[in-house]
mmCIF file of C-alpha atoms in Angstrom:
data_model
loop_
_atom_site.group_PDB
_atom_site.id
_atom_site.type_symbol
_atom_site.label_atom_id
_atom_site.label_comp_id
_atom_site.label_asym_id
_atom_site.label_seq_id
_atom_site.Cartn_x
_atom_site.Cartn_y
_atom_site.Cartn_z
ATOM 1 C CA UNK M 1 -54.013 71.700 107.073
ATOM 2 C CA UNK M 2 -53.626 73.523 104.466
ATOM 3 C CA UNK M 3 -55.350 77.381 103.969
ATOM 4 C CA UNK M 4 -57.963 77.980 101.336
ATOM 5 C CA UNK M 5 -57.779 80.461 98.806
ATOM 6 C CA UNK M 6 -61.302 81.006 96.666
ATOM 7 C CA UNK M 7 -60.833 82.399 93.384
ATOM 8 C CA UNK M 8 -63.868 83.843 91.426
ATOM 9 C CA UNK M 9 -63.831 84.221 88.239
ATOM 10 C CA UNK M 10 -66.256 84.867 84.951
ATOM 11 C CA UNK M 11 -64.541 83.126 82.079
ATOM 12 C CA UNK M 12 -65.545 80.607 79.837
ATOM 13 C CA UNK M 13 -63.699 77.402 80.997
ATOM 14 C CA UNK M 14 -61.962 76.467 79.408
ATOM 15 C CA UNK M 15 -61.073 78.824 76.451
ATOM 16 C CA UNK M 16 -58.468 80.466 74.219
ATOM 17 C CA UNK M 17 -58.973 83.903 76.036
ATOM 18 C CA UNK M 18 -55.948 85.409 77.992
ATOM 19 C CA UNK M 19 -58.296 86.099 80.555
ATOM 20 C CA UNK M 20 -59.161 82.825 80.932
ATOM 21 C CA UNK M 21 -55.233 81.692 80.816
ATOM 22 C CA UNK M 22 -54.256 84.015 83.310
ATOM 23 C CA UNK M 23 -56.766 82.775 85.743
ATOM 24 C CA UNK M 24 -55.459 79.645 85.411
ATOM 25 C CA UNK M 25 -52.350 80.325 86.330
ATOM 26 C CA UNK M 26 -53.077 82.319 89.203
ATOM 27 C CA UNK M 27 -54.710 79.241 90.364
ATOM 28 C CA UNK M 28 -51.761 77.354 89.651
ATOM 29 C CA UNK M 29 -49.446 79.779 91.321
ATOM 30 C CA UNK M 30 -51.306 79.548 94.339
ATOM 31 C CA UNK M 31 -51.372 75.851 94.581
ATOM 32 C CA UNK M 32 -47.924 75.727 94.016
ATOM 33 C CA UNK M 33 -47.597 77.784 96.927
ATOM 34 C CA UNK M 34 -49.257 75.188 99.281
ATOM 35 C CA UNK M 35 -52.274 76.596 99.297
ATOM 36 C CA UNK M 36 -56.071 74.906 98.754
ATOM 37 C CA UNK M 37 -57.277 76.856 96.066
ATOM 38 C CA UNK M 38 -60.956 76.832 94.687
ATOM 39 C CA UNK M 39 -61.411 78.273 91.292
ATOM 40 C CA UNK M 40 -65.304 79.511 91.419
ATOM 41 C CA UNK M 41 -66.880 79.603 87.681
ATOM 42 C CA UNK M 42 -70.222 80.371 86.215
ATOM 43 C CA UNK M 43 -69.805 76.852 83.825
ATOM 44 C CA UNK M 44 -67.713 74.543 82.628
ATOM 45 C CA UNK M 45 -68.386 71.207 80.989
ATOM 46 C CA UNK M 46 -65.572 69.565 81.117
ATOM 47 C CA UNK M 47 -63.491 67.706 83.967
ATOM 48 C CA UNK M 48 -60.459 69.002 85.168
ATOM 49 C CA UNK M 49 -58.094 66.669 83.774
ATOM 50 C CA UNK M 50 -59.021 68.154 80.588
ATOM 51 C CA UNK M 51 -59.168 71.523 81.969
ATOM 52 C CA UNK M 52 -55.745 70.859 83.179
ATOM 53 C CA UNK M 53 -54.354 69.322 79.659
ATOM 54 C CA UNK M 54 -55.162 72.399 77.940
ATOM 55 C CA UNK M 55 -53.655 75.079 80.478
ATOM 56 C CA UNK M 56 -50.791 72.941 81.232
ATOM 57 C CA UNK M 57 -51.270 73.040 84.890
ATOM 58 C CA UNK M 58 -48.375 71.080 87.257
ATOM 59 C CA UNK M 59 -49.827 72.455 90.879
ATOM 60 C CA UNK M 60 -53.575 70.967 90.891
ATOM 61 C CA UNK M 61 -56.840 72.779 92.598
ATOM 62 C CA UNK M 62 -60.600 72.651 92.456
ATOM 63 C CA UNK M 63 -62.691 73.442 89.970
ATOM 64 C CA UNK M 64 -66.364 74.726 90.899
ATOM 65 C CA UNK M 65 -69.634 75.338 88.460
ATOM 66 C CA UNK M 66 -72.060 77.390 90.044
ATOM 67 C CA UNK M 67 -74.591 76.665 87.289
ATOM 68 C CA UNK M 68 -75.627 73.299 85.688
ATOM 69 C CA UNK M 69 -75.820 74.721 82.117
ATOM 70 C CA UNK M 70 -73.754 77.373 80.248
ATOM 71 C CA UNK M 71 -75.683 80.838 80.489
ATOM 72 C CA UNK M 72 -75.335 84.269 78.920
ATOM 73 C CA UNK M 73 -73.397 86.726 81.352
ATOM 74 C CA UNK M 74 -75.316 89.853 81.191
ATOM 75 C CA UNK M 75 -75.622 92.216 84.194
ATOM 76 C CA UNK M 76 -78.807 89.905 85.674
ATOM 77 C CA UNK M 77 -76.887 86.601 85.228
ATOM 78 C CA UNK M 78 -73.875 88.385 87.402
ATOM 79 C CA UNK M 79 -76.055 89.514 89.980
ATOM 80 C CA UNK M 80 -77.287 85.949 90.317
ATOM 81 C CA UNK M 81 -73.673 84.513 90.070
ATOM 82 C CA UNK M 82 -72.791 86.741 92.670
ATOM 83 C CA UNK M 83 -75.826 85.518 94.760
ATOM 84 C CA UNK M 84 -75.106 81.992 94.421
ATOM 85 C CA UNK M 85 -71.313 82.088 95.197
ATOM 86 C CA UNK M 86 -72.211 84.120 98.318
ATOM 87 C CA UNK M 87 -73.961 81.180 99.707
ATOM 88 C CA UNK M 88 -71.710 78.767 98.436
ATOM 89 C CA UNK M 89 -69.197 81.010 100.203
ATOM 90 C CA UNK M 90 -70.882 81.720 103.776
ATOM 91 C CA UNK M 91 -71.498 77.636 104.070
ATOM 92 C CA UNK M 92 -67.476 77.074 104.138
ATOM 93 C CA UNK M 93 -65.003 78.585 106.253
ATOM 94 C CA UNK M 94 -65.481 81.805 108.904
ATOM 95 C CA UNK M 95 -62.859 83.712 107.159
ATOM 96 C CA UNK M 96 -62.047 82.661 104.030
ATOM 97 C CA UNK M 97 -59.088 84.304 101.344
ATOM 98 C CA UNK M 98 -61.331 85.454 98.386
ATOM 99 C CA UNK M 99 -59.713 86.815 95.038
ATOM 100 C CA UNK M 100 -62.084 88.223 92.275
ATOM 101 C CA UNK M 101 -61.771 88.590 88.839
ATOM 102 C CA UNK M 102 -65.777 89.279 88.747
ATOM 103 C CA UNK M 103 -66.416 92.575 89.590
ATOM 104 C CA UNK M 104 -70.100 92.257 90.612
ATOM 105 C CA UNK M 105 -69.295 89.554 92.520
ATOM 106 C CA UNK M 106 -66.841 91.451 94.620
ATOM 107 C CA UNK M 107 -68.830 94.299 95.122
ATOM 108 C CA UNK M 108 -71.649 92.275 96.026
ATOM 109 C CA UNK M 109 -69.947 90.242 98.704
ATOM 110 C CA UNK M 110 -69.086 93.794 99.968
ATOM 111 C CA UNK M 111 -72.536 94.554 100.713
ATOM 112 C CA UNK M 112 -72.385 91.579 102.806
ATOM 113 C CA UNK M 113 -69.128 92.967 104.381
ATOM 114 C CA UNK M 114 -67.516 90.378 103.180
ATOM 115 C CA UNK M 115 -63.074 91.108 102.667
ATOM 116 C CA UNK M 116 -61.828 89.886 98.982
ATOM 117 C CA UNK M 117 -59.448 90.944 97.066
ATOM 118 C CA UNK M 118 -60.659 92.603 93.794
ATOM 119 C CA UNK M 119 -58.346 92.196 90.259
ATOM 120 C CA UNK M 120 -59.184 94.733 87.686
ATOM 121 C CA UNK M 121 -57.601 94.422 84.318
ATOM 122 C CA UNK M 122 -59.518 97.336 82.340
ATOM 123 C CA UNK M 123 -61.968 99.851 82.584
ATOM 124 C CA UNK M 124 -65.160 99.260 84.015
ATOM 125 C CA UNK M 125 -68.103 99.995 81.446
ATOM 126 C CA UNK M 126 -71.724 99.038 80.587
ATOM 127 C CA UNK M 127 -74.190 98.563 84.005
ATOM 128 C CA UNK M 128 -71.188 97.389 86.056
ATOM 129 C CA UNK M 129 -69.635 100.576 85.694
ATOM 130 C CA UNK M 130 -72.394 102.218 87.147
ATOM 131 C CA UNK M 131 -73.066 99.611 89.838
ATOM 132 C CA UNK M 132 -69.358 100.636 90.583
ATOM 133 C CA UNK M 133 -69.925 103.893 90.563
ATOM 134 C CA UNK M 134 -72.778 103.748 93.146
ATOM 135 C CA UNK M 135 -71.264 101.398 95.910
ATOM 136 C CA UNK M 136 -68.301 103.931 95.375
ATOM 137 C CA UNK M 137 -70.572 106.772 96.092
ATOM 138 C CA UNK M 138 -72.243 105.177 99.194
ATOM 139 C CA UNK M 139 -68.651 103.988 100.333
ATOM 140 C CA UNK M 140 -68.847 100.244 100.099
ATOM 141 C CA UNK M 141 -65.271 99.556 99.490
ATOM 142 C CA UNK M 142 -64.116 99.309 102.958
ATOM 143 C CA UNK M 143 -64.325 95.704 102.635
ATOM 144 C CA UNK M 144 -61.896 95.340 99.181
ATOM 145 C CA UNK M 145 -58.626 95.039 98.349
ATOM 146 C CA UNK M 146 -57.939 95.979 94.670
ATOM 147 C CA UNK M 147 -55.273 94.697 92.399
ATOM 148 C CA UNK M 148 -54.656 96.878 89.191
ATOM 149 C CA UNK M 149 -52.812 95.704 85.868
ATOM 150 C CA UNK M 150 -51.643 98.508 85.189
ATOM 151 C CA UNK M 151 -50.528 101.987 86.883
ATOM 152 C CA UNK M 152 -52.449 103.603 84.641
ATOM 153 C CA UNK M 153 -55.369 102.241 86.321
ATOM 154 C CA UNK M 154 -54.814 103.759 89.426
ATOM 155 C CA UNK M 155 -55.972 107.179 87.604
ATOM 156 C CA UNK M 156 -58.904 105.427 85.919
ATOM 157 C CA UNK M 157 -60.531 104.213 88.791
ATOM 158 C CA UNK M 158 -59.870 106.763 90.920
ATOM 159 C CA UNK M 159 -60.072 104.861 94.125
ATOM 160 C CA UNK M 160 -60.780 106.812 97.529
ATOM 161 C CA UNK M 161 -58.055 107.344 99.163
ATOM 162 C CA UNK M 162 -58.725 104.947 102.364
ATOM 163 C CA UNK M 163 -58.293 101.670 99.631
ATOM 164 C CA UNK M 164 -55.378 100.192 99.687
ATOM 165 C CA UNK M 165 -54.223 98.924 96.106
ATOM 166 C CA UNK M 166 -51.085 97.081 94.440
ATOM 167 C CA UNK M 167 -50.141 97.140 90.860
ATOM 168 C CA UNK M 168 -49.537 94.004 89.045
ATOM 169 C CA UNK M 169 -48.350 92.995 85.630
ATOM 170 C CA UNK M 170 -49.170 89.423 83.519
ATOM 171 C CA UNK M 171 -46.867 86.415 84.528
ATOM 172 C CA UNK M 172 -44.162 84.769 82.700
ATOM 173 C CA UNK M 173 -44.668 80.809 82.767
ATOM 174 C CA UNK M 174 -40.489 80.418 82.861
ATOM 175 C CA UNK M 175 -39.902 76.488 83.918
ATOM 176 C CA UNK M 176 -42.396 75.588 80.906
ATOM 177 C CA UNK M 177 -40.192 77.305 78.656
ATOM 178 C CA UNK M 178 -36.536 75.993 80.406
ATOM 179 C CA UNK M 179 -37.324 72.305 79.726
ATOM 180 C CA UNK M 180 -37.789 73.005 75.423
ATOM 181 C CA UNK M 181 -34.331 75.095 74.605
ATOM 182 C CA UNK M 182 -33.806 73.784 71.174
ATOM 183 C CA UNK M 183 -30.620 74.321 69.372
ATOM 184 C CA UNK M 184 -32.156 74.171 65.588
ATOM 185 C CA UNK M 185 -34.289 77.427 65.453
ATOM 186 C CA UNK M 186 -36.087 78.157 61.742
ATOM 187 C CA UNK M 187 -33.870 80.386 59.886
ATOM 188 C CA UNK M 188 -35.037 83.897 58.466
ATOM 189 C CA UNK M 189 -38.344 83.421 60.213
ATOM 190 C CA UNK M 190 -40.548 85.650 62.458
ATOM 191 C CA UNK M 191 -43.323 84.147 64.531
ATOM 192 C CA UNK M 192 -46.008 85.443 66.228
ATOM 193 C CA UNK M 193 -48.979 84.322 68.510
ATOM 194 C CA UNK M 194 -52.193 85.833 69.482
ATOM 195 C CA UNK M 195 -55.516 86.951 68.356
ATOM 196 C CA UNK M 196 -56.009 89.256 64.803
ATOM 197 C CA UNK M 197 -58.174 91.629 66.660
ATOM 198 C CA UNK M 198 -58.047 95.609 65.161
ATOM 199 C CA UNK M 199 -54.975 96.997 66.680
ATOM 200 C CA UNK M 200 -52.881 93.888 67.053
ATOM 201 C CA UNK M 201 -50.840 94.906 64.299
ATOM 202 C CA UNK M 202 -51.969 91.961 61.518
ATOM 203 C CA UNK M 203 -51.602 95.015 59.004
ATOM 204 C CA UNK M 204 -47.923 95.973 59.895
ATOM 205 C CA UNK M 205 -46.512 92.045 59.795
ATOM 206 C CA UNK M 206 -48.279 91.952 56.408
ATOM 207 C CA UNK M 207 -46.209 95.346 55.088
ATOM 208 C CA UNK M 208 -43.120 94.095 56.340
ATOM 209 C CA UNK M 209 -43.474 91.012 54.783
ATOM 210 C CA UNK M 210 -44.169 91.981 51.632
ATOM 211 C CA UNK M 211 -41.256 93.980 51.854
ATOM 212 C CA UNK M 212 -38.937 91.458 53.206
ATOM 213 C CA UNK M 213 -39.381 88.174 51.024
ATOM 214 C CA UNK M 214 -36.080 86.827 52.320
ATOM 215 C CA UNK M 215 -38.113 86.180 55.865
ATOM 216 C CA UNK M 216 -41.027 84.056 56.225
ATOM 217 C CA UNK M 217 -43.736 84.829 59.151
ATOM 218 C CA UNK M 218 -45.641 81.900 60.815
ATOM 219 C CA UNK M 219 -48.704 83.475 62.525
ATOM 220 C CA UNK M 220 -50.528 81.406 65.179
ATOM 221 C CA UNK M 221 -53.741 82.391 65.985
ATOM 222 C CA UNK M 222 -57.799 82.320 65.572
ATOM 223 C CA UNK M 223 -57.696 83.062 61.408
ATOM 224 C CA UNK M 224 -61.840 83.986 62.379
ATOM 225 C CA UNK M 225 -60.492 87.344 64.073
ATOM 226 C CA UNK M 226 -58.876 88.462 60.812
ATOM 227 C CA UNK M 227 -60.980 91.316 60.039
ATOM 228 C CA UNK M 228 -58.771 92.110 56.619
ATOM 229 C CA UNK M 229 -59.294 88.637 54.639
ATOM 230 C CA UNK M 230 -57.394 90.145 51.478
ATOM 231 C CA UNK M 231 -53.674 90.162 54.082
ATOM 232 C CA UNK M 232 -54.017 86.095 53.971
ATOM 233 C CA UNK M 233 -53.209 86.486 50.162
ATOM 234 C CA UNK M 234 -49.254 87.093 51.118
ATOM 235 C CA UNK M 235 -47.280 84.454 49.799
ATOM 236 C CA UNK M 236 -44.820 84.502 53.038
ATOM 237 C CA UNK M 237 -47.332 85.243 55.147
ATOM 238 C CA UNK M 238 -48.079 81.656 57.003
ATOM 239 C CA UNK M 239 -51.512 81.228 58.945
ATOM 240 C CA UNK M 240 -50.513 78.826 61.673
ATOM 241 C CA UNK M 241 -54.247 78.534 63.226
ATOM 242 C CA UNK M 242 -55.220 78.462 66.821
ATOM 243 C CA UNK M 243 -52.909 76.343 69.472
ATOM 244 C CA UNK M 244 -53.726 75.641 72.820
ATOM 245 C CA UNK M 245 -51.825 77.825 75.453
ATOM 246 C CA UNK M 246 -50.360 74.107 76.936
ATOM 247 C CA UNK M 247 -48.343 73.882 73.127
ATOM 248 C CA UNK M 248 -47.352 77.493 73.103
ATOM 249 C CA UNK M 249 -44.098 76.674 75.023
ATOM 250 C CA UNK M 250 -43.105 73.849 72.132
ATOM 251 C CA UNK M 251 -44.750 76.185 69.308
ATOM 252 C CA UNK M 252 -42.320 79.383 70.481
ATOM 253 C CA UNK M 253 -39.280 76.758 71.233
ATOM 254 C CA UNK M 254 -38.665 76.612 67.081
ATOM 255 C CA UNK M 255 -37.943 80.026 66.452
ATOM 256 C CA UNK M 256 -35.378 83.011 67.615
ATOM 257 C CA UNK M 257 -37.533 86.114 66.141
ATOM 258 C CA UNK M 258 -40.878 87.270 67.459
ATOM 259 C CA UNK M 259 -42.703 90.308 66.463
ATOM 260 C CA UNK M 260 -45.226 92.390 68.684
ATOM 261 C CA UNK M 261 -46.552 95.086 66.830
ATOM 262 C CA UNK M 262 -49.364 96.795 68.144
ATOM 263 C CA UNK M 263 -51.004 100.320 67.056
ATOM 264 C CA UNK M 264 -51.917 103.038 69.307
ATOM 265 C CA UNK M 265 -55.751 101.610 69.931
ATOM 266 C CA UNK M 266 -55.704 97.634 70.996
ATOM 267 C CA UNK M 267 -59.094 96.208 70.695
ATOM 268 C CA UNK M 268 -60.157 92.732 72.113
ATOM 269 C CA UNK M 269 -62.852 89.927 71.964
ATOM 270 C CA UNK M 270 -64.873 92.875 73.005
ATOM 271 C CA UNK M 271 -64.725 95.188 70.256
ATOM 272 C CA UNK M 272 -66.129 98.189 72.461
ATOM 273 C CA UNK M 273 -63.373 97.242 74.788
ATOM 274 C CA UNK M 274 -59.769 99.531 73.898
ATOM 275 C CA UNK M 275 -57.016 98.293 76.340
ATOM 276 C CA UNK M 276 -53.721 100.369 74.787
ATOM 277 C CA UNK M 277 -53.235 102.091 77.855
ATOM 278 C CA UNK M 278 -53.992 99.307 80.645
ATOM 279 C CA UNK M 279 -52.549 96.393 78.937
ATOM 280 C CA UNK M 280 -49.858 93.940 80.110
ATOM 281 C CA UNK M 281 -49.264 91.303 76.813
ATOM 282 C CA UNK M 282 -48.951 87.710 78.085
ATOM 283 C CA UNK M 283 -47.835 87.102 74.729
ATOM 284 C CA UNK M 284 -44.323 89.529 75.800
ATOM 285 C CA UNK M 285 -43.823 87.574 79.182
ATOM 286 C CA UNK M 286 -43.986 84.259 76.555
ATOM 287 C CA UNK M 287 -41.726 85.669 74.043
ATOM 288 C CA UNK M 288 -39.291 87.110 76.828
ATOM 289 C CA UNK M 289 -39.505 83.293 78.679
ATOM 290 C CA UNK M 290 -38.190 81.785 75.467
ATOM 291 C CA UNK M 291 -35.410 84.122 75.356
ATOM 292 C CA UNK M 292 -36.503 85.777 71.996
ATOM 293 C CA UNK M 293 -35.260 88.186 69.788
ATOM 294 C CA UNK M 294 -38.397 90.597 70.284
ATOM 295 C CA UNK M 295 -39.168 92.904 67.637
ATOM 296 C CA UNK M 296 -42.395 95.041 69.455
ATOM 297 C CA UNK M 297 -44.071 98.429 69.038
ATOM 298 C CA UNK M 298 -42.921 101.425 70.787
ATOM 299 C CA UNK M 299 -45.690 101.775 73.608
ATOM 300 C CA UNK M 300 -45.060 104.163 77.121
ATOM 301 C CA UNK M 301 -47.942 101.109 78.192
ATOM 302 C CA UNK M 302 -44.872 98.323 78.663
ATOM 303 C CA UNK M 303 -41.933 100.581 78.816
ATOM 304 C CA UNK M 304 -41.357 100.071 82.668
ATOM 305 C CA UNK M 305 -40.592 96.232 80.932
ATOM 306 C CA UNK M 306 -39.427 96.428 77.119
ATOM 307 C CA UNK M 307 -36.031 98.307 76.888
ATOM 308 C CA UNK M 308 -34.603 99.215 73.613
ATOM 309 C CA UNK M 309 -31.308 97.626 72.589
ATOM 310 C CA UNK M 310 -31.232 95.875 75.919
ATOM 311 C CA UNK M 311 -34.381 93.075 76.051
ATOM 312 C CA UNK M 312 -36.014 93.727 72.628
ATOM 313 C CA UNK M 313 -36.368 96.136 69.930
ATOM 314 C CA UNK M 314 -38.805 98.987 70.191
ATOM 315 C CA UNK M 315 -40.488 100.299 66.712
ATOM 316 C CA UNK M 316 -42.884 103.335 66.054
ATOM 317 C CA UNK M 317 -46.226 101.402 65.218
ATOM 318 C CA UNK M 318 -46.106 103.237 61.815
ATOM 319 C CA UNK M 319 -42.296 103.866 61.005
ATOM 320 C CA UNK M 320 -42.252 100.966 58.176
ATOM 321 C CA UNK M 321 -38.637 101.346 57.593
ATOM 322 C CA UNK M 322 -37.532 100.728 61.068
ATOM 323 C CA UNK M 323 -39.294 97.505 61.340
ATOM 324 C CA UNK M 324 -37.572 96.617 57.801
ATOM 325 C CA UNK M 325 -33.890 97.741 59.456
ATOM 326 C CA UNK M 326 -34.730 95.814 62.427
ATOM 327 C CA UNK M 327 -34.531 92.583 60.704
ATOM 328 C CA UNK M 328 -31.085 93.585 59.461
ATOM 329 C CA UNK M 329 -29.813 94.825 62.895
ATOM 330 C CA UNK M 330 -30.220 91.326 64.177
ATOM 331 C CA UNK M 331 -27.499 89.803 62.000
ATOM 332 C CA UNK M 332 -25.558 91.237 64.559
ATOM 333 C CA UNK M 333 -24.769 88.025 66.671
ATOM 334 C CA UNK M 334 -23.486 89.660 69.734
ATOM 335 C CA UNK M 335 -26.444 92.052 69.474
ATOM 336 C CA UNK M 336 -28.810 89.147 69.207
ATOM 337 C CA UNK M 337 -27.350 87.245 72.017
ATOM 338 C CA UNK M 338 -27.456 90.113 74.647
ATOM 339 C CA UNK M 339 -30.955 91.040 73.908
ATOM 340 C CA UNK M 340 -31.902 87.076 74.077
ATOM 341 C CA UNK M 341 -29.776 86.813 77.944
ATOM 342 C CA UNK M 342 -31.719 90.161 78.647
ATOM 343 C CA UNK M 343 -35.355 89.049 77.640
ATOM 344 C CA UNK M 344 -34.703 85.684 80.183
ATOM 345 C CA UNK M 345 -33.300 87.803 83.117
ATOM 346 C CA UNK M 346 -36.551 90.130 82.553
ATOM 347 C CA UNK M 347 -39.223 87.475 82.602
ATOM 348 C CA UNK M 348 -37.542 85.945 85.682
ATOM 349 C CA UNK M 349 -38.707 89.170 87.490
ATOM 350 C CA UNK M 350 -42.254 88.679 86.230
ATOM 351 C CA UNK M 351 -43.315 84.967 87.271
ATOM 352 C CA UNK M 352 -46.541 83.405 88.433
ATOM 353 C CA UNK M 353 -44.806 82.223 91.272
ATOM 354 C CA UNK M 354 -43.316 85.985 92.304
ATOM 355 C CA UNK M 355 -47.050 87.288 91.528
ATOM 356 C CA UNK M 356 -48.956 85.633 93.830
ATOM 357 C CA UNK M 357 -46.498 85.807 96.580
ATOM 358 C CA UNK M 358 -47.094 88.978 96.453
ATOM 359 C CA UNK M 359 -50.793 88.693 96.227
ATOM 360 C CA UNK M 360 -50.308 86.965 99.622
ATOM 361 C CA UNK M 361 -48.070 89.415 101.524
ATOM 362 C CA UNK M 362 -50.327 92.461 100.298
ATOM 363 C CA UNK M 363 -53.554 91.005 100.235
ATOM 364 C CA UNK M 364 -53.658 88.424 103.312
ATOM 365 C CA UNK M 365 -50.500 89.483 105.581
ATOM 366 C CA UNK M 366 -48.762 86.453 105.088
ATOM 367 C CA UNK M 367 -44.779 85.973 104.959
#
């Protein structure tokens, strides 16, 4: 029989969101690892073939509504998420393996003494933050396992010292990406995927296009988060629209060039939300899977994974002329080819697979 894993999470299901994406694929991960996993949402509509379709999901699991109708998650609508998975939860197994992307719901099955395994991707803010705080303060953590993003995290949160904590980047989906090598890339073309949120750079692509006519720039992504309209006026600037994450691999298989250019704040669906310092790009682990030429922004956030001259290239956010040369350097076929082999061997290191084994070994003591 096999062991059950529950996996609660708040996102929309299903959705463009890399939150939503990377739950997915934890879920995935899991499954592939012979487990029984349970993905635990607040909604979602739509069966799971569909669900599966659009995520491009191999390994298959449960999928779980807790309510009937989609609702709005404020703080109250947590709180009674939380509620209602913690009876779901105490009607199934004695012990069961519980991972959390919800952060209320984790520190509510606490309360209950409850062990789960708590993923935190950013700060905590708004009411959370201070329903955080106070369980903190009472010491209420003895019963949670946390799982950070990023190191930078660790200093953030400021755990007490009793918790016990791993650090974890995004995965790299690498077998999706093996099975669509194509030989005919576009020529003199730079791609790049994503959302046009403030700080994701839409500004520098559009000044290095206009100063580099020779190279046309597909851009795939949501053309409602452009929050400059007058950059869509570029003549070599192409606005690819929104793809589903299951066509990425096929999208990124027709072109050698990708560009990653954030600036020093990185906003999100969230506009209050600034994740610069605690961010780990799916979008990289994608571009490194297709073995890319990677063109990316100079940020200490990812430089334990983006090398310069060795897996991509790293430019200043606002050194113009470097991103201009940088499109030269890579006429430089032997150049090109190392950083390509270099970007693969990288994302090998960083796969779903590898992350939630050692989600296992950390989290639930098993080899």
């Amino acid at each position: 029989m096999k062991e059950k894993i529950y996996y609660i999470s708040e996102a929309s299901i299903p959705s463009s969101s890399a939150y939503s994406i990377h739950v997915a694929k934890m879920c995935e991960a899991f499954a592939g690892l012979n487990f029984d996993v349970c993905l635990i949402v607040p909604n979602s509509q739509n069966k799971f073939k569909f669900y599966s379709k659009y995520y491009n999901i191999i390994f298959k699991y449960k999928l779980i509504s807790i309510f009937k109708c989609k609702i709005n998650l404020n703080f109250i609508n947590r709180l009674l998420f939380s509620y209602k998975v913690l009876n779901f939860l105490k009607k199934q197994s004695l012990s069961p393996k519980i991972i959390s992307r919800s952060i209320v719901t984790s520190l509510f099955l606490s309360l209950y003494k409850i062990n789960n395994t708590l993923e935190l991707h950013h700060e905590i803010n708004g009411l959370t933050y201070f329903f955080f705080r106070l369980l903190k303060y009472f010491k209420f953590f003895n019963k949670i396992i946390f799982i950070f993003f990023h190191k930078n995290l660790i200093n953030i949160i400021n755990l007490p010292r009793e918790n016990k904590f791993i650090v974890l980047d995004d995965g790299a989906d690498v077998k999706k990406f093996k099975l669509l090598k194509k030989k005919n890339k576009k020529k003199n073309t730079v791609v790049y995927v994503g959302s046009f949120f403030k700080g994701k750079g839409l500004e520098i692509i559009n000044k290095i296009a206009k100063n580099n006519k020779n190279f046309k720039f597909h851009l795939y992504g949501d053309v409602n988060t452009i929050y400059d309209l007058s950059i869509k006026k570029n003549k070599n600037l192409f606005f690819k629209g929104y793809v589903p994450y299951s066509k990425i691999p096929e999208v990124l298989s027709n072109y050698e060039i990708a560009i990653m250019p954030y600036k020093e704040k990185v906003f999100v669906r969230s506009k209050k939300l600034e994740v610069s310092k605690t961010m780990s790009p799916l979008k990289m682990f994608d571009y490194l899977s297709n073995r890319m030429v990677l063109i990316a922004s100079d940020l200490r956030v990812y430089n334990h994974i983006l090398i310069n001259n060795f897996n991509s290239i790293l430019i200043k956010p606002n050194n113009l002329m470097a991103w201009n040369r940088a499109l030269i350097k890579i006429n430089n076929q032997q150049f090109k080819k190392k950083l390509k082999k270099n970007a693969f061997q990288t994302a090998l290191k960083y796969t779903w697979k590898n992350r939630a084994k050692k989600i296992i070994n950390f989290s639930f003591n098993i080899n």
